[in-house]
Amino acid sequence: MCARAVSWFDHRPMTALAIVRPANTEQVSAVVKCCAQAQVSLVSMGGLTGFVEGAVTTAQQVGLSLERMSRIESMDVEDACVVVEAGVPLQTLHEFAD
């Protein structure tokens, strides 16, 4: 996967068997099932900031990018609660909440 950097700090090309970009939980579930059946490791990918290097893949792993799951679904100002999808960047959430 030469189109993606390993992280925000590490600009080397990412290595992965594949990177999938589901748009909803049903698609995430289908990817998880496929990977489990094929006995292929799955690595979730959020913002790829690289602070903990939790999204670094090998050539034998599938990257599960949550970038398309970035909707803010609802906000309850009274209870100070926001419901968001898994791929919402923290900066986007902070800006929305402000």
Backbone as JSON, one array per atom type, in Angstrom:
{
  "sequence": "MCARAVSWFDHRPMTALAIVRPANTEQVSAVVKCCAQAQVSLVSMGGLTGFVEGAVTTAQQVGLSLERMSRIESMDVEDACVVVEAGVPLQTLHEFAD",
  "N": [[0.84, -1.18, 0.0], [1.31, 1.66, -1.09], [0.15, 4.13, -1.12], [-0.47, 5.1, 1.37], [0.8, 6.43, 4.37], [2.72, 5.08, 7.1], [2.18, 6.29, 9.58], [1.24, 9.42, 11.12], [3.63, 10.47, 11.94], [5.52, 8.84, 10.75], [6.43, 8.54, 7.59], [6.93, 6.52, 5.82], [5.97, 4.1, 3.32], [3.0, 2.27, 3.97], [2.68, -1.17, 4.79], [0.52, -3.73, 3.98], [-1.73, -6.46, 3.66], [-4.16, -5.82, 2.62], [-6.26, -2.89, 2.6], [-9.24, -2.04, 4.01], [-12.24, -0.12, 3.76], [-14.8, 0.29, 5.37], [-18.22, 1.52, 5.41], [-20.17, 1.39, 7.28], [-21.53, -0.3, 10.23], [-22.44, -2.83, 9.53], [-20.88, -3.49, 7.32], [-18.37, -3.51, 8.55], [-18.71, -5.73, 10.21], [-18.97, -7.75, 8.27], [-16.39, -7.72, 7.14], [-14.85, -8.45, 9.37], [-15.81, -11.06, 9.78], [-15.0, -12.3, 7.35], [-12.19, -12.08, 7.54], [-11.77, -13.57, 9.86], [-12.61, -16.11, 9.02], [-10.68, -16.61, 7.08], [-8.5, -16.67, 8.63], [-6.9, -14.39, 9.0], [-5.16, -11.69, 10.35], [-6.54, -8.69, 11.66], [-6.24, -5.21, 11.69], [-7.24, -2.38, 13.31], [-7.72, 0.97, 12.18], [-7.52, 4.24, 13.07], [-7.12, 7.54, 13.42], [-4.49, 7.49, 12.63], [-2.35, 8.78, 13.87], [-0.11, 7.85, 15.07], [0.88, 7.9, 17.65], [0.83, 5.77, 19.49], [1.42, 3.69, 17.89], [-0.41, 1.7, 17.22], [-1.71, 1.0, 14.9], [-0.05, -0.08, 13.03], [0.64, -2.16, 10.38], [1.45, -5.44, 9.07], [2.64, -7.14, 6.13], [1.03, -9.32, 6.02], [-1.36, -8.75, 7.19], [-4.68, -7.3, 7.41], [-5.76, -4.01, 7.06], [-8.12, -2.14, 8.79], [-9.7, 0.52, 8.04], [-11.28, 3.23, 9.54], [-12.09, 5.58, 8.47], [-14.26, 6.29, 6.78], [-16.41, 6.13, 8.41], [-17.43, 8.5, 9.79], [-19.41, 10.14, 10.84], [-21.23, 12.48, 12.81], [-23.67, 11.71, 14.92], [-25.63, 12.51, 16.85], [-26.34, 15.05, 19.35], [-26.61, 15.85, 22.71], [-27.09, 18.51, 24.43], [-27.87, 19.21, 27.02], [-27.23, 16.93, 28.57], [-24.58, 16.8, 27.97], [-23.57, 15.04, 25.96], [-22.43, 13.27, 23.15], [-23.1, 11.41, 20.27], [-21.2, 9.53, 18.16], [-19.75, 8.14, 15.15], [-17.26, 5.54, 14.8], [-15.02, 6.51, 13.4], [-14.74, 9.27, 13.68], [-12.7, 12.04, 13.75], [-10.93, 13.34, 16.58], [-10.43, 16.11, 16.61], [-12.41, 17.09, 14.89], [-14.67, 16.43, 16.38], [-14.25, 18.03, 18.65], [-14.39, 20.58, 17.49], [-17.05, 20.56, 16.59], [-18.41, 20.32, 19.03], [-17.74, 22.72, 20.24]],
  "CA": [[0.0, 0.0, 0.0], [2.21, 2.81, -1.18], [-0.59, 5.38, -1.05], [-0.67, 5.51, 2.75], [1.97, 6.43, 5.25], [2.58, 4.25, 8.3], [1.52, 7.12, 10.59], [1.43, 10.86, 10.96], [5.04, 10.73, 12.18], [6.34, 7.95, 9.94], [5.89, 8.68, 6.24], [7.25, 5.37, 4.97], [4.75, 3.45, 2.82], [2.41, 1.23, 4.8], [2.57, -2.5, 4.2], [-0.67, -4.45, 4.42], [-2.3, -7.36, 2.66], [-5.22, -4.98, 2.03], [-6.89, -1.92, 3.49], [-10.67, -1.95, 3.72], [-12.8, 1.14, 4.24], [-16.25, 0.12, 5.5], [-18.99, 2.74, 5.63], [-21.14, 1.19, 8.36], [-21.22, -1.43, 11.1], [-22.7, -4.07, 8.82], [-19.7, -3.77, 6.51], [-17.31, -3.9, 9.48], [-19.02, -7.1, 10.61], [-18.65, -8.64, 7.14], [-14.93, -7.77, 7.03], [-14.36, -9.24, 10.5], [-16.15, -12.46, 9.5], [-14.12, -12.78, 6.27], [-10.83, -12.22, 8.06], [-11.76, -14.69, 10.8], [-12.68, -17.35, 8.24], [-9.41, -16.78, 6.37], [-7.47, -16.63, 9.67], [-6.04, -13.25, 8.71], [-5.23, -10.66, 11.39], [-7.18, -7.43, 11.28], [-5.72, -4.1, 12.49], [-8.09, -1.2, 13.14], [-6.99, 2.21, 11.9], [-8.29, 5.44, 13.34], [-6.54, 8.76, 12.87], [-3.12, 7.22, 12.2], [-1.42, 9.76, 14.4], [1.11, 7.13, 15.37], [1.35, 8.11, 19.02], [1.04, 4.48, 20.15], [1.74, 2.75, 16.82], [-1.37, 0.61, 17.28], [-2.28, 0.72, 13.59], [1.01, -0.52, 12.12], [0.33, -3.48, 9.84], [2.45, -6.19, 8.33], [2.16, -7.54, 4.8], [0.09, -10.43, 6.18], [-2.53, -8.27, 7.92], [-5.62, -6.41, 6.74], [-6.02, -2.77, 7.79], [-9.53, -1.76, 8.83], [-9.75, 1.97, 8.16], [-12.59, 3.73, 9.97], [-12.22, 6.94, 7.96], [-15.57, 6.56, 6.17], [-17.41, 6.11, 9.48], [-17.05, 9.76, 10.45], [-20.58, 10.98, 11.05], [-21.68, 12.85, 14.14], [-25.07, 11.31, 14.82], [-26.51, 13.34, 17.67], [-25.73, 15.76, 20.48], [-27.52, 16.22, 23.78], [-26.4, 19.59, 25.14], [-28.22, 19.15, 28.44], [-26.46, 15.84, 29.21], [-23.19, 16.88, 27.49], [-23.31, 13.74, 25.35], [-22.43, 13.27, 21.69], [-23.0, 10.08, 19.69], [-20.43, 9.62, 16.92], [-19.24, 6.89, 14.61], [-15.9, 5.2, 15.26], [-13.95, 7.2, 12.68], [-14.76, 10.73, 13.82], [-11.46, 12.57, 14.34], [-11.16, 14.13, 17.8], [-10.48, 17.54, 16.3], [-13.74, 17.34, 14.33], [-15.6, 16.38, 17.5], [-14.02, 19.23, 19.46], [-14.93, 21.75, 16.75], [-18.5, 20.44, 16.6], [-18.88, 20.58, 20.38], [-17.57, 24.15, 20.54]],
  "C": [[0.88, 1.23, 0.0], [1.47, 4.14, -1.03], [-0.78, 5.9, 0.37], [0.62, 5.43, 3.54], [1.68, 5.55, 6.47], [1.83, 5.02, 9.39], [1.77, 8.59, 10.27], [2.9, 11.23, 11.11], [5.96, 9.98, 11.23], [5.76, 7.9, 8.53], [6.3, 7.56, 5.28], [5.95, 4.74, 4.48], [4.3, 2.32, 3.76], [2.45, -0.11, 4.06], [1.36, -3.17, 4.81], [-1.11, -5.37, 3.3], [-3.39, -6.61, 1.88], [-5.63, -3.95, 3.06], [-8.34, -1.82, 3.05], [-11.21, -0.71, 4.39], [-14.31, 1.02, 4.37], [-16.94, 1.45, 5.81], [-19.99, 2.61, 6.77], [-20.8, -0.08, 9.15], [-21.48, -2.77, 10.43], [-21.49, -4.47, 7.97], [-18.51, -4.15, 7.39], [-17.49, -5.35, 9.88], [-18.66, -8.09, 9.5], [-17.14, -8.8, 6.98], [-14.36, -8.65, 8.14], [-14.62, -10.72, 10.27], [-15.23, -13.05, 8.43], [-12.7, -13.02, 6.78], [-10.74, -13.39, 9.03], [-11.79, -16.02, 10.05], [-11.36, -17.65, 7.54], [-8.23, -16.83, 7.34], [-6.41, -15.57, 9.37], [-6.24, -12.21, 9.81], [-5.78, -9.37, 10.82], [-6.67, -6.34, 12.24], [-6.61, -2.89, 12.25], [-7.24, 0.05, 13.01], [-7.91, 3.39, 12.12], [-7.66, 6.62, 12.64], [-5.13, 8.61, 12.36], [-2.14, 8.29, 12.66], [-0.1, 9.13, 14.78], [1.63, 7.29, 16.78], [1.62, 6.8, 19.74], [1.38, 3.37, 19.16], [0.84, 1.52, 16.83], [-1.93, 0.21, 15.93], [-1.23, 0.29, 12.57], [0.71, -1.95, 11.68], [1.57, -4.14, 9.24], [1.85, -6.57, 6.98], [1.17, -8.69, 4.86], [-1.2, -10.03, 6.89], [-3.4, -7.36, 7.06], [-5.83, -5.2, 7.64], [-7.49, -2.41, 7.67], [-9.61, -0.26, 9.1], [-11.17, 2.41, 8.52], [-12.89, 5.12, 9.42], [-13.57, 7.27, 7.34], [-16.7, 6.59, 7.2], [-17.18, 7.34, 10.36], [-18.23, 10.7, 10.67], [-20.81, 11.26, 12.54], [-23.19, 12.65, 14.11], [-26.01, 12.17, 15.64], [-25.73, 14.01, 18.8], [-26.82, 16.15, 21.45], [-26.78, 17.24, 24.65], [-26.65, 19.5, 26.64], [-27.41, 18.08, 29.19], [-25.0, 15.84, 28.81], [-22.75, 15.54, 26.89], [-23.4, 13.85, 23.83], [-22.28, 11.82, 21.23], [-22.33, 10.22, 18.33], [-20.07, 8.23, 16.43], [-17.77, 6.74, 14.97], [-14.79, 5.99, 14.59], [-13.94, 8.71, 12.79], [-13.44, 11.19, 14.45], [-11.78, 13.42, 15.57], [-11.24, 15.62, 17.53], [-11.85, 17.92, 15.75], [-14.78, 17.37, 15.44], [-15.47, 17.63, 18.38], [-14.62, 20.46, 18.79], [-16.45, 21.74, 16.75], [-19.05, 20.82, 17.97], [-18.76, 22.07, 20.76], [-18.72, 24.95, 19.95]]
}
